[in-house]
XYZ file of N, CA and C in Angstrom:
873
model
N 82.822 103.225 76.334
C 83.117 103.952 75.100
C 84.281 103.279 74.380
N 84.109 103.007 73.097
C 85.183 102.403 72.321
C 86.201 103.458 71.927
N 87.417 103.002 71.564
C 88.484 103.935 71.206
C 88.074 104.824 70.042
N 87.289 104.268 69.116
C 86.894 105.035 67.932
C 86.020 106.240 68.288
N 85.391 106.184 69.445
C 84.513 107.278 69.866
C 85.237 108.337 70.693
N 86.512 108.098 71.004
C 87.270 109.037 71.818
C 87.754 110.214 70.978
N 87.869 111.354 71.614
C 88.297 112.558 70.914
C 89.771 112.486 70.516
N 90.062 112.992 69.328
C 91.448 113.122 68.870
C 91.970 114.547 69.071
N 91.229 115.351 69.787
C 91.684 116.701 70.093
C 92.548 116.683 71.351
N 93.733 117.290 71.304
C 94.549 117.353 72.522
C 93.767 117.953 73.683
N 94.016 117.455 74.871
C 93.287 117.874 76.056
C 93.946 119.091 76.688
N 93.232 120.188 76.913
C 93.849 121.384 77.499
C 94.431 121.122 78.889
N 95.584 121.701 79.127
C 96.232 121.685 80.443
C 95.929 123.033 81.086
N 95.078 123.033 82.076
C 94.620 124.286 82.660
C 95.691 125.003 83.470
N 96.827 124.367 83.688
C 97.888 125.001 84.474
C 98.718 125.989 83.658
N 98.546 126.003 82.318
C 99.381 126.863 81.484
C 98.597 127.303 80.251
N 98.868 128.510 79.791
C 98.206 129.048 78.603
C 98.579 128.260 77.361
N 97.568 127.854 76.611
C 97.747 127.229 75.309
C 98.612 125.964 75.397
N 98.459 125.222 76.482
C 99.204 123.978 76.687
C 98.235 122.805 76.679
N 98.738 121.634 76.250
C 97.857 120.494 76.039
C 98.516 119.173 76.421
N 97.675 118.297 76.980
C 98.025 116.893 77.148
C 97.622 116.143 75.876
N 98.088 114.889 75.722
C 97.629 114.093 74.584
C 96.122 113.878 74.596
N 95.559 113.663 73.425
C 94.122 113.438 73.291
C 93.714 112.114 73.930
N 92.453 111.984 74.319
C 91.973 110.704 74.851
C 92.204 109.543 73.885
N 91.988 109.781 72.592
C 92.192 108.701 71.632
C 93.655 108.267 71.605
N 94.565 109.233 71.563
C 95.985 108.874 71.480
C 96.431 108.106 72.721
N 95.901 108.462 73.885
C 96.255 107.735 75.101
C 95.727 106.306 75.059
N 94.587 106.108 74.421
C 94.052 104.752 74.295
C 94.949 103.885 73.416
N 95.691 104.520 72.527
C 96.581 103.789 71.616
C 97.986 103.626 72.182
N 98.429 104.571 72.982
C 99.831 104.613 73.394
C 100.073 104.229 74.856
N 99.036 104.071 75.636
C 99.240 103.731 77.040
C 98.458 102.473 77.397
N 98.883 101.842 78.489
C 98.268 100.603 78.934
C 98.427 100.501 80.442
N 97.495 99.834 81.136
C 97.634 99.704 82.590
C 98.790 98.814 83.020
N 99.290 97.982 82.112
C 100.444 97.133 82.405
C 101.432 97.170 81.247
N 102.712 96.947 81.568
C 103.748 96.855 80.549
C 103.970 95.381 80.196
N 104.973 95.125 79.390
C 105.320 93.744 79.041
C 106.371 93.170 79.987
N 106.524 93.777 81.150
C 107.496 93.277 82.126
C 107.201 91.817 82.461
N 108.241 90.990 82.402
C 108.071 89.557 82.638
C 109.137 88.999 83.571
N 109.615 89.841 84.483
C 110.583 89.386 85.465
C 111.983 89.886 85.184
N 112.816 89.825 86.222
C 114.213 90.249 86.087
C 115.108 89.016 85.994
N 116.262 89.189 85.376
C 117.186 88.078 85.169
C 118.347 88.077 86.161
N 118.583 89.189 86.839
C 119.786 89.295 87.672
C 119.462 89.785 89.079
N 118.391 89.296 89.663
C 117.989 89.778 90.982
C 119.099 89.532 92.011
N 119.549 90.620 92.642
C 120.569 90.519 93.674
C 121.940 90.103 93.188
N 122.194 90.268 91.881
C 123.479 89.824 91.353
C 124.645 90.675 91.838
N 124.382 91.946 92.171
C 125.449 92.851 92.594
C 125.172 93.278 94.032
N 125.936 92.715 94.955
C 125.664 92.957 96.376
C 126.870 93.439 97.164
N 128.051 93.407 96.585
C 129.251 93.667 97.384
C 129.999 94.935 96.986
N 129.412 95.748 96.165
C 130.122 96.931 95.706
C 129.323 98.197 95.886
N 129.847 99.282 95.318
C 129.207 100.590 95.466
C 128.919 101.252 94.126
N 128.986 100.469 93.041
C 128.734 101.040 91.723
C 127.296 101.507 91.594
N 127.104 102.672 90.976
C 125.786 103.281 90.871
C 125.492 103.694 89.431
N 124.238 104.036 89.199
C 123.779 104.573 87.918
C 123.346 106.011 88.147
N 123.819 106.905 87.296
C 123.409 108.305 87.336
C 122.337 108.533 86.288
N 121.143 108.880 86.733
C 120.081 109.217 85.790
C 119.987 110.724 85.631
N 120.053 111.184 84.391
C 119.806 112.588 84.071
C 118.368 112.705 83.598
N 117.525 113.334 84.394
C 116.111 113.492 84.077
C 115.827 114.933 83.672
N 114.794 115.112 82.891
C 114.400 116.474 82.554
C 113.545 117.065 83.662
N 113.752 118.337 83.917
C 112.931 119.078 84.878
C 111.928 119.960 84.151
N 111.849 119.800 82.837
C 110.987 120.654 82.023
C 109.616 120.022 81.817
N 108.597 120.813 81.946
C 107.221 120.356 81.754
C 106.694 120.670 80.357
N 107.059 121.828 79.782
C 106.405 122.273 78.559
C 107.361 122.361 77.375
N 106.892 121.836 76.245
C 107.631 121.850 74.994
C 106.867 122.710 73.991
N 107.488 123.824 73.565
C 106.855 124.726 72.612
C 106.917 124.124 71.218
N 105.781 124.124 70.506
C 105.721 123.592 69.154
C 105.695 124.729 68.133
N 105.739 124.361 66.853
C 105.811 125.358 65.789
C 104.619 126.296 65.770
N 103.446 125.815 66.136
C 102.246 126.642 66.034
C 101.970 127.466 67.294
N 102.897 127.447 68.236
C 102.743 128.249 69.437
C 102.071 127.540 70.598
N 101.549 126.339 70.349
C 101.002 125.556 71.457
C 102.149 124.911 72.226
N 101.828 124.472 73.441
C 102.829 123.775 74.240
C 102.331 122.385 74.598
N 103.232 121.436 74.480
C 102.939 120.057 74.853
C 103.312 119.865 76.315
N 102.374 119.387 77.122
C 102.625 119.126 78.532
C 103.277 117.751 78.653
N 104.572 117.729 78.917
C 105.356 116.511 78.781
C 106.204 116.277 80.024
N 107.415 115.817 79.878
C 108.299 115.455 80.969
C 109.017 114.169 80.633
N 109.370 113.397 81.650
C 109.963 112.077 81.447
C 108.842 111.039 81.331
N 108.962 110.140 80.377
C 107.963 109.092 80.236
C 108.165 108.080 81.362
N 107.137 107.800 82.168
C 107.350 106.964 83.344
C 107.791 105.541 83.043
N 107.271 104.945 81.990
C 107.686 103.580 81.661
C 109.134 103.565 81.180
N 109.475 104.544 80.345
C 110.843 104.611 79.826
C 111.856 104.918 80.922
N 111.427 105.590 81.962
C 112.307 105.850 83.096
C 112.350 104.667 84.056
N 111.199 104.217 84.483
C 111.121 103.343 85.645
C 111.326 101.871 85.335
N 110.930 101.417 84.158
C 111.099 99.994 83.866
C 112.566 99.612 83.636
N 113.343 100.372 82.846
C 114.776 100.051 82.781
C 115.448 100.120 84.154
N 115.080 101.124 84.952
C 115.683 101.249 86.277
C 115.276 100.103 87.192
N 114.084 99.575 87.015
C 113.665 98.436 87.827
C 114.629 97.267 87.645
N 114.980 96.979 86.403
C 115.932 95.896 86.140
C 117.277 96.178 86.809
N 117.756 97.402 86.716
C 119.063 97.750 87.280
C 119.034 97.752 88.803
N 117.970 98.285 89.379
C 117.876 98.323 90.835
C 117.695 96.923 91.418
N 116.919 96.083 90.762
C 116.756 94.714 91.224
C 118.060 93.930 91.132
N 118.915 94.295 90.178
C 120.229 93.652 90.080
C 121.148 94.077 91.216
N 120.835 95.215 91.855
C 121.614 95.651 92.998
C 122.292 96.995 92.853
N 122.045 97.684 91.748
C 122.690 98.974 91.522
C 121.848 100.104 92.120
N 122.499 100.984 92.853
C 121.819 102.171 93.364
C 121.683 103.193 92.244
N 120.625 103.976 92.299
C 120.368 105.000 91.285
C 120.355 106.372 91.940
N 121.114 107.300 91.369
C 121.043 108.707 91.749
C 120.339 109.464 90.640
N 119.600 110.490 91.006
C 118.861 111.302 90.046
C 119.444 112.706 90.022
N 119.666 113.231 88.826
C 120.125 114.605 88.663
C 119.292 115.291 87.596
N 119.058 116.587 87.788
C 118.488 117.436 86.744
C 119.445 118.609 86.540
N 119.229 119.373 85.508
C 120.191 120.426 85.168
C 120.350 121.429 86.305
N 119.256 121.869 86.895
C 119.358 122.878 87.958
C 119.081 122.318 89.345
N 118.734 121.046 89.429
C 118.370 120.474 90.713
C 116.901 120.616 91.048
N 116.101 121.173 90.132
C 114.660 121.228 90.333
C 114.070 119.826 90.150
N 112.883 119.578 90.698
C 112.304 118.236 90.620
C 112.138 117.736 89.188
N 112.334 116.435 89.012
C 112.087 115.807 87.718
C 110.592 115.804 87.434
N 110.242 115.993 86.178
C 108.838 115.986 85.765
C 108.513 114.654 85.068
N 107.333 114.144 85.339
C 106.883 112.905 84.717
C 105.580 113.103 83.960
N 105.430 112.356 82.887
C 104.171 112.311 82.146
C 103.258 111.303 82.856
N 102.635 111.730 83.944
C 101.870 110.787 84.751
C 100.677 110.209 84.014
N 100.239 110.875 82.948
C 99.156 110.303 82.142
C 99.579 108.999 81.457
N 100.877 108.699 81.429
C 101.373 107.454 80.823
C 101.766 106.416 81.876
N 101.510 106.702 83.153
C 101.862 105.757 84.207
C 100.974 104.511 84.118
N 101.558 103.319 84.027
C 100.750 102.093 83.975
C 100.199 101.763 85.357
N 98.936 102.005 85.566
C 98.342 102.018 86.902
C 98.261 100.653 87.564
N 98.460 99.578 86.800
C 98.362 98.230 87.372
C 99.685 97.470 87.278
N 100.759 98.168 86.959
C 102.055 97.498 86.793
C 102.854 97.597 88.089
N 102.943 96.511 88.816
C 103.556 96.529 90.136
C 105.036 96.894 90.083
N 105.757 96.423 89.072
C 107.187 96.703 88.981
C 107.440 98.191 88.788
N 106.697 98.801 87.878
C 106.871 100.226 87.601
C 106.448 101.057 88.803
N 105.323 100.734 89.392
C 104.820 101.516 90.519
C 105.739 101.401 91.734
N 106.271 100.216 91.985
C 107.183 100.041 93.120
C 108.461 100.838 92.923
N 108.953 100.864 91.696
C 110.170 101.624 91.414
C 109.914 103.117 91.551
N 108.741 103.554 91.147
C 108.373 104.962 91.313
C 108.360 105.350 92.786
N 107.756 104.535 93.603
C 107.708 104.835 95.035
C 109.109 104.865 95.638
N 109.957 103.953 95.211
C 111.313 103.898 95.748
C 112.135 105.119 95.358
N 111.895 105.642 94.152
C 112.694 106.757 93.644
C 112.056 108.127 93.877
N 110.820 108.155 94.330
C 110.095 109.421 94.433
C 110.855 110.480 95.236
N 111.460 110.155 96.383
C 112.210 111.198 97.103
C 113.340 111.801 96.270
N 114.035 110.986 95.493
C 115.129 111.494 94.667
C 114.600 112.266 93.462
N 113.442 111.898 92.959
C 112.838 112.641 91.858
C 112.384 114.017 92.310
N 111.939 114.114 93.550
C 111.485 115.392 94.089
C 112.657 116.290 94.492
N 113.758 115.695 94.917
C 114.935 116.454 95.341
C 116.187 115.875 94.682
N 116.312 116.046 93.371
C 117.465 115.497 92.662
C 118.730 116.307 92.898
N 119.828 115.752 92.476
C 121.091 116.470 92.515
C 121.139 117.478 91.368
N 121.957 118.506 91.527
C 122.212 119.455 90.453
C 123.338 118.890 89.592
N 123.103 118.751 88.303
C 124.034 118.022 87.455
C 125.431 118.639 87.442
N 125.526 119.971 87.428
C 126.850 120.598 87.405
C 127.637 120.264 88.668
N 126.950 120.085 89.790
C 127.634 119.709 91.031
C 128.075 118.253 90.992
N 127.292 117.406 90.342
C 127.725 116.026 90.137
C 128.986 115.996 89.288
N 128.986 116.791 88.223
C 130.162 116.866 87.352
C 131.391 117.309 88.143
N 131.224 118.325 88.962
C 132.364 118.892 89.691
C 132.877 117.977 90.795
N 131.962 117.227 91.417
C 132.343 116.517 92.639
C 132.325 114.994 92.562
N 131.679 114.441 91.544
C 131.469 112.995 91.573
C 131.858 112.262 90.296
N 132.472 112.942 89.360
C 132.817 112.291 88.090
C 134.320 112.218 87.858
N 135.057 111.967 88.892
C 136.485 111.783 88.739
C 136.826 110.384 88.263
N 138.106 110.080 88.273
C 138.566 108.762 87.824
C 138.084 107.650 88.738
N 137.823 107.973 89.995
C 137.382 106.966 90.965
C 135.882 107.053 91.232
N 135.129 107.588 90.291
C 133.691 107.759 90.471
C 132.996 106.423 90.728
N 131.955 106.478 91.551
C 131.141 105.293 91.813
C 130.197 104.972 90.664
N 130.004 105.914 89.750
C 129.037 105.703 88.676
C 129.603 104.785 87.597
N 128.809 103.783 87.269
C 129.165 102.841 86.217
C 128.464 103.183 84.904
N 127.370 103.931 85.001
C 126.564 104.215 83.816
C 125.810 105.517 83.986
N 125.486 106.118 82.842
C 124.613 107.283 82.768
C 123.352 106.850 82.027
N 122.206 107.122 82.627
C 120.922 106.753 82.032
C 120.100 108.011 81.778
N 119.592 108.138 80.545
C 118.766 109.284 80.164
C 117.445 108.755 79.619
N 116.363 108.874 80.382
C 115.074 108.355 79.912
C 114.487 109.216 78.805
N 113.460 108.672 78.171
C 112.778 109.406 77.118
C 111.602 110.201 77.653
N 110.682 110.469 76.741
C 109.646 111.471 76.958
C 110.047 112.700 76.188
N 109.068 113.390 75.591
C 109.402 114.569 74.782
C 110.118 115.654 75.581
N 109.992 115.621 76.907
C 110.690 116.603 77.725
C 112.189 116.546 77.582
N 112.714 115.409 77.121
C 114.165 115.265 76.968
C 114.731 116.193 75.898
N 113.883 116.702 75.005
C 114.398 117.579 73.953
C 114.510 119.028 74.440
N 114.056 119.301 75.658
C 114.097 120.658 76.209
C 115.222 120.743 77.242
N 116.215 121.541 76.962
C 117.268 121.765 77.947
C 118.445 120.819 77.863
N 118.200 119.531 77.807
C 119.300 118.571 77.815
C 120.226 118.718 76.602
N 119.702 118.899 75.381
C 120.598 118.977 74.228
C 121.491 120.216 74.205
N 121.184 121.227 75.023
C 121.975 122.464 75.020
C 122.702 122.682 76.344
N 122.808 121.657 77.150
C 123.402 121.777 78.481
C 124.881 121.426 78.472
N 125.712 122.354 78.962
C 127.145 122.066 79.095
C 127.380 120.973 80.128
N 126.544 120.919 81.165
C 126.719 119.878 82.176
C 126.425 118.497 81.593
N 125.421 118.412 80.715
C 125.170 117.147 80.026
C 126.370 116.799 79.141
N 126.895 117.781 78.427
C 128.075 117.543 77.608
C 129.233 117.013 78.445
N 129.486 117.633 79.582
C 130.587 117.206 80.439
C 130.363 115.798 80.979
N 129.119 115.470 81.269
C 128.811 114.126 81.749
C 129.052 113.093 80.657
N 128.624 113.399 79.448
C 128.845 112.482 78.333
C 130.333 112.350 78.015
N 131.060 113.462 78.073
C 132.514 113.414 77.857
C 133.173 112.484 78.863
N 132.746 112.613 80.128
C 133.299 111.755 81.177
C 132.989 110.289 80.899
N 131.749 109.998 80.532
C 131.364 108.611 80.275
C 132.154 108.012 79.118
N 132.345 108.792 78.072
C 133.106 108.297 76.922
C 134.576 108.115 77.269
N 135.145 109.067 77.985
C 136.583 108.998 78.289
C 136.911 107.922 79.314
N 135.954 107.618 80.202
C 136.184 106.624 81.254
C 135.559 105.271 80.931
N 135.091 105.109 79.709
C 134.535 103.832 79.244
C 133.349 103.389 80.096
N 132.442 104.321 80.382
C 131.230 104.020 81.134
C 130.066 103.766 80.173
N 129.031 103.154 80.678
C 127.846 102.895 79.862
C 126.980 104.148 79.749
N 126.397 104.342 78.577
C 125.390 105.380 78.345
C 124.142 104.657 77.851
N 123.043 104.846 78.572
C 121.806 104.115 78.300
C 120.699 105.137 78.068
N 119.994 105.024 76.950
C 118.951 106.010 76.659
C 117.977 105.435 75.640
N 116.788 106.024 75.556
C 115.778 105.494 74.652
C 114.773 106.570 74.243
N 114.071 106.276 73.156
C 112.983 107.095 72.632
C 113.487 108.500 72.278
N 113.044 109.553 72.974
C 113.549 110.899 72.729
C 114.765 111.226 73.583
N 115.131 110.334 74.499
C 116.306 110.555 75.346
C 117.598 110.782 74.578
N 117.808 110.092 73.429
C 119.035 110.342 72.669
C 119.205 111.780 72.201
N 118.175 112.623 72.331
C 118.352 114.052 72.053
C 119.474 114.623 72.904
N 119.669 114.083 74.094
C 120.722 114.571 74.986
C 122.104 114.371 74.386
N 122.245 113.391 73.497
C 123.550 113.151 72.868
C 123.979 114.338 72.007
N 123.019 115.167 71.599
C 123.353 116.346 70.805
C 124.216 117.325 71.597
N 124.106 117.278 72.925
C 124.905 118.182 73.759
C 126.393 117.925 73.606
N 126.755 116.716 73.206
C 128.176 116.369 73.096
C 128.889 117.199 72.034
N 128.145 117.757 71.090
C 128.766 118.506 69.992
C 128.858 120.004 70.260
N 128.393 120.461 71.409
C 128.373 121.902 71.673
C 129.769 122.500 71.574
N 129.911 123.529 70.716
C 131.189 124.213 70.570
C 132.244 123.409 69.856
N 131.862 122.338 69.178
C 132.821 121.458 68.519
C 132.504 121.325 67.038
N 133.512 121.003 66.268
C 133.319 120.818 64.829
C 132.531 119.556 64.527
N 132.665 118.541 65.377
C 131.892 117.329 65.161
C 131.595 116.647 66.495
N 130.589 115.822 66.480
C 130.172 115.127 67.689
C 131.082 113.944 67.978
N 131.423 113.725 69.243
C 132.170 112.511 69.583
C 131.354 111.243 69.372
N 130.049 111.385 69.125
C 129.219 110.221 68.819
C 129.141 109.951 67.311
N 129.850 110.739 66.518
C 129.896 110.478 65.077
C 130.419 109.064 64.844
N 129.695 108.300 64.037
C 130.075 106.922 63.764
C 129.357 105.901 64.626
N 128.717 106.361 65.708
C 127.936 105.451 66.539
C 126.587 105.173 65.867
N 125.944 104.087 66.282
C 124.603 103.760 65.796
C 123.654 103.649 66.987
N 122.413 104.099 66.781
C 121.438 104.173 67.874
C 120.046 103.809 67.381
N 119.196 103.424 68.331
C 117.743 103.424 68.142
C 117.194 104.718 68.727
N 116.166 105.259 68.105
C 115.562 106.498 68.579
C 114.106 106.521 68.125
N 113.305 107.353 68.750
C 111.904 107.454 68.347
C 111.829 107.943 66.897
N 111.019 107.293 66.052
C 110.975 107.657 64.633
C 110.420 109.062 64.397
N 111.170 109.855 63.646
C 110.700 111.196 63.287
C 109.364 111.143 62.550
N 109.169 110.092 61.756
C 107.951 110.001 60.948
C 106.700 109.981 61.810
N 106.793 109.474 63.020
C 105.627 109.467 63.909
C 105.355 110.857 64.468
N 106.425 111.600 64.768
C 106.242 112.947 65.310
C 105.771 113.942 64.261
N 106.011 113.652 62.981
C 105.569 114.565 61.923
C 104.228 114.168 61.321
N 103.765 112.969 61.641
C 102.510 112.489 61.065
C 101.503 112.023 62.092
N 101.491 110.717 62.400
C 100.460 110.155 63.275
C 100.324 110.834 64.632
N 101.426 111.248 65.247
C 101.313 111.866 66.572
C 100.527 113.172 66.536
N 100.538 113.834 65.398
C 99.735 115.046 65.235
C 98.309 114.678 64.811
N 98.199 113.705 63.915
C 96.883 113.318 63.398
C 95.964 112.809 64.499
N 96.502 112.096 65.473
C 95.652 111.521 66.519
C 95.633 112.386 67.786
N 96.277 113.556 67.719
C 96.212 114.488 68.825
C 97.127 114.178 69.991
N 98.148 113.356 69.760
C 99.122 113.135 70.836
C 99.923 114.407 71.070
N 100.343 115.031 69.983
C 101.017 116.325 70.036
C 100.060 117.415 69.573
N 100.146 118.623 70.157
C 99.270 119.713 69.726
C 99.802 120.469 68.511
N 101.014 120.160 68.074
C 101.610 120.844 66.929
C 102.896 120.151 66.518
N 103.458 120.581 65.416
C 104.705 120.008 64.925
C 105.876 120.452 65.807
N 106.803 119.536 66.003
C 108.001 119.875 66.759
C 108.870 120.833 65.949
N 109.636 121.652 66.634
C 110.476 122.638 65.950
C 111.742 122.011 65.394
N 112.113 120.851 65.875
C 113.196 120.069 65.281
C 112.992 118.613 65.667
N 113.669 117.718 64.966
C 113.441 116.289 65.123
C 114.725 115.594 65.558
N 114.593 114.691 66.507
C 115.763 114.076 67.140
C 116.581 113.255 66.156
N 115.953 112.309 65.482
C 116.699 111.443 64.566
C 117.354 112.251 63.457
N 116.656 113.281 62.982
C 117.196 114.125 61.916
C 118.489 114.807 62.353
N 118.491 115.423 63.524
C 119.691 116.124 63.970
C 120.816 115.168 64.322
N 120.488 114.031 64.915
C 121.536 113.047 65.201
C 122.181 112.557 63.900
N 121.352 112.308 62.896
C 121.873 111.852 61.598
C 122.794 112.891 60.981
N 122.428 114.157 61.111
C 123.255 115.231 60.562
C 124.590 115.348 61.284
N 124.670 114.812 62.506
C 125.927 114.825 63.247
C 126.728 113.541 63.043
N 126.288 112.706 62.116
C 127.048 111.510 61.796
C 126.682 110.287 62.602
N 125.568 110.348 63.333
C 125.087 109.192 64.083
C 124.132 108.398 63.188
N 124.313 107.091 63.128
C 123.444 106.246 62.310
C 122.242 105.790 63.111
N 121.052 106.104 62.633
C 119.811 105.647 63.265
C 119.417 104.339 62.590
N 119.331 103.261 63.379
C 119.168 101.922 62.805
C 117.709 101.514 62.633
N 116.781 102.284 63.172
C 115.364 101.914 63.065
C 114.583 102.990 62.328
N 113.544 102.558 61.639
C 112.623 103.482 60.995
C 111.240 103.439 61.632
N 110.956 102.373 62.382
C 109.636 102.198 62.971
C 109.745 102.059 64.490
N 108.616 102.051 65.153
C 108.520 101.854 66.596
C 108.072 100.421 66.837
N 109.031 99.557 67.159
C 108.723 98.135 67.333
C 109.199 97.582 68.672
N 109.859 98.410 69.493
C 110.462 97.912 70.718
C 111.901 97.479 70.526
N 112.511 97.915 69.446
C 113.882 97.517 69.137
C 114.881 98.124 70.117
N 115.873 97.335 70.513
C 116.990 97.825 71.311
C 118.268 97.581 70.529
N 119.308 98.323 70.903
C 120.543 98.263 70.118
C 121.720 98.579 71.023
N 122.826 97.882 70.826
C 124.048 98.150 71.577
C 125.184 98.422 70.608
N 125.840 99.553 70.789
C 127.037 99.910 70.035
C 128.114 100.214 71.065
N 128.973 99.253 71.328
C 129.944 99.416 72.402
C 129.230 99.552 73.729
N 129.464 100.655 74.422
C 128.798 100.877 75.701
C 127.658 101.883 75.608
N 127.205 102.133 74.386
C 126.021 102.961 74.156
C 124.843 102.034 73.884
N 123.872 102.035 74.801
C 122.708 101.162 74.720
C 121.467 102.018 74.502
N 120.687 101.690 73.460
C 119.544 102.530 73.110
C 118.317 101.689 72.787
N 117.143 102.348 72.855
C 115.884 101.715 72.490
C 115.002 102.705 71.773
N 113.998 102.190 71.045
C 113.286 103.062 70.113
C 112.058 103.773 70.687
N 111.538 103.338 71.842
C 110.234 103.848 72.274
C 109.877 103.257 73.631
N 108.691 103.594 74.162
C 108.262 102.923 75.395
C 108.234 101.405 75.256
N 107.979 100.929 74.045
C 107.932 99.488 73.817
C 109.279 98.816 74.066
N 110.351 99.597 74.058
C 111.690 99.052 74.259
C 112.129 99.076 75.716
N 111.295 99.589 76.603
C 111.709 99.812 77.987
C 112.132 98.526 78.684
N 111.340 97.491 78.543
C 111.672 96.227 79.197
C 112.919 95.605 78.573
N 112.980 95.596 77.254
C 114.136 95.033 76.575
C 115.415 95.782 76.882
N 115.322 97.120 76.953
C 116.517 97.901 77.266
C 116.944 97.660 78.709
N 115.974 97.515 79.608
C 116.316 97.210 80.985
C 117.044 95.888 81.108
N 116.588 94.895 80.386
C 117.258 93.596 80.402
C 118.665 93.697 79.817
N 118.775 94.401 78.691
C 120.080 94.568 78.046
C 121.041 95.299 78.961
N 120.569 96.360 79.604
C 121.421 97.145 80.486
C 121.846 96.338 81.704
N 120.910 95.594 82.298
C 121.259 94.775 83.458
C 122.294 93.712 83.071
N 122.094 93.077 81.915
C 123.082 92.105 81.437
C 124.468 92.742 81.352
N 124.520 93.915 80.722
C 125.806 94.560 80.458
C 126.485 95.011 81.746
N 125.735 95.625 82.656
C 126.342 96.142 83.882
C 126.767 95.020 84.820
N 125.937 93.983 84.925
C 126.311 92.863 85.787
C 127.549 92.169 85.227
N 127.599 91.982 83.922
C 128.779 91.364 83.305
C 130.026 92.217 83.553
N 129.866 93.535 83.482
C 131.023 94.420 83.669
C 131.565 94.337 85.091
N 130.702 94.335 86.094
C 131.202 94.288 87.483
C 131.720 92.902 87.831
N 131.138 91.875 87.267
C 131.623 90.527 87.541
C 132.991 90.298 86.903
N 133.211 90.921 85.741
C 134.504 90.771 85.074
C 135.636 91.412 85.860
N 135.297 92.430 86.669
C 136.319 93.139 87.461
C 136.376 92.656 88.904
N 135.522 91.689 89.236
C 135.475 91.209 90.614
C 136.739 90.404 90.978
């Protein structure tokens, strides 16, 4: 069957009332059995230290849309696992945290079934994804001045817009990263978590920063037209970030990555490999400079 013959109607998720996966047609356009992964640049570069990466993953499965339907979502596997593959191959350990410590959710319909790098990283991290740390406990016990964490990583997937932008623990983690000059790495819808930094404040500490993010124009148009989403989102990531004084540098989804100080961002799943390379470059350079 050719892509043109595939349905553009979102696929019902039988586990929940009025919930939907992306349509067969949209998956034919947005997913692939392999990514553009073409090797790592810093294999084994960091072997003598204890610096780690803290990943904040969403534990949310369902995103309510304007029309009352729910999108069956989570963390996008390529956006999570491919950047982490570069970092883990460089030698950095990864810890996983969710807001309440419930298991991280993945959009397994987007898993590249023939991509060895992504699949190997998934297998390596699966125990931590199933039993992550509770983020508030990480904040209380592991984010001091002598923390082992060198970076905070927030993957994309529409699930990132649920819970993370309104979490005080996410805010505290971002505050720590900014105050201690740590890296913040995120892509696609993951930058929605940056909205948490403004909770209870007159302005966001990210005001003046520039980022790549998933284009709002796709979520308001093509993603609905081809049945990727079952309805319009109730708010848009780039729009709210812009209103908080953050400059969005991209208008399209091209795989663009961007670095503003220690804030590293990418625009979509297409940016996963590039962001992983950029992040590995930055973290390896940082630990080597202090060696």
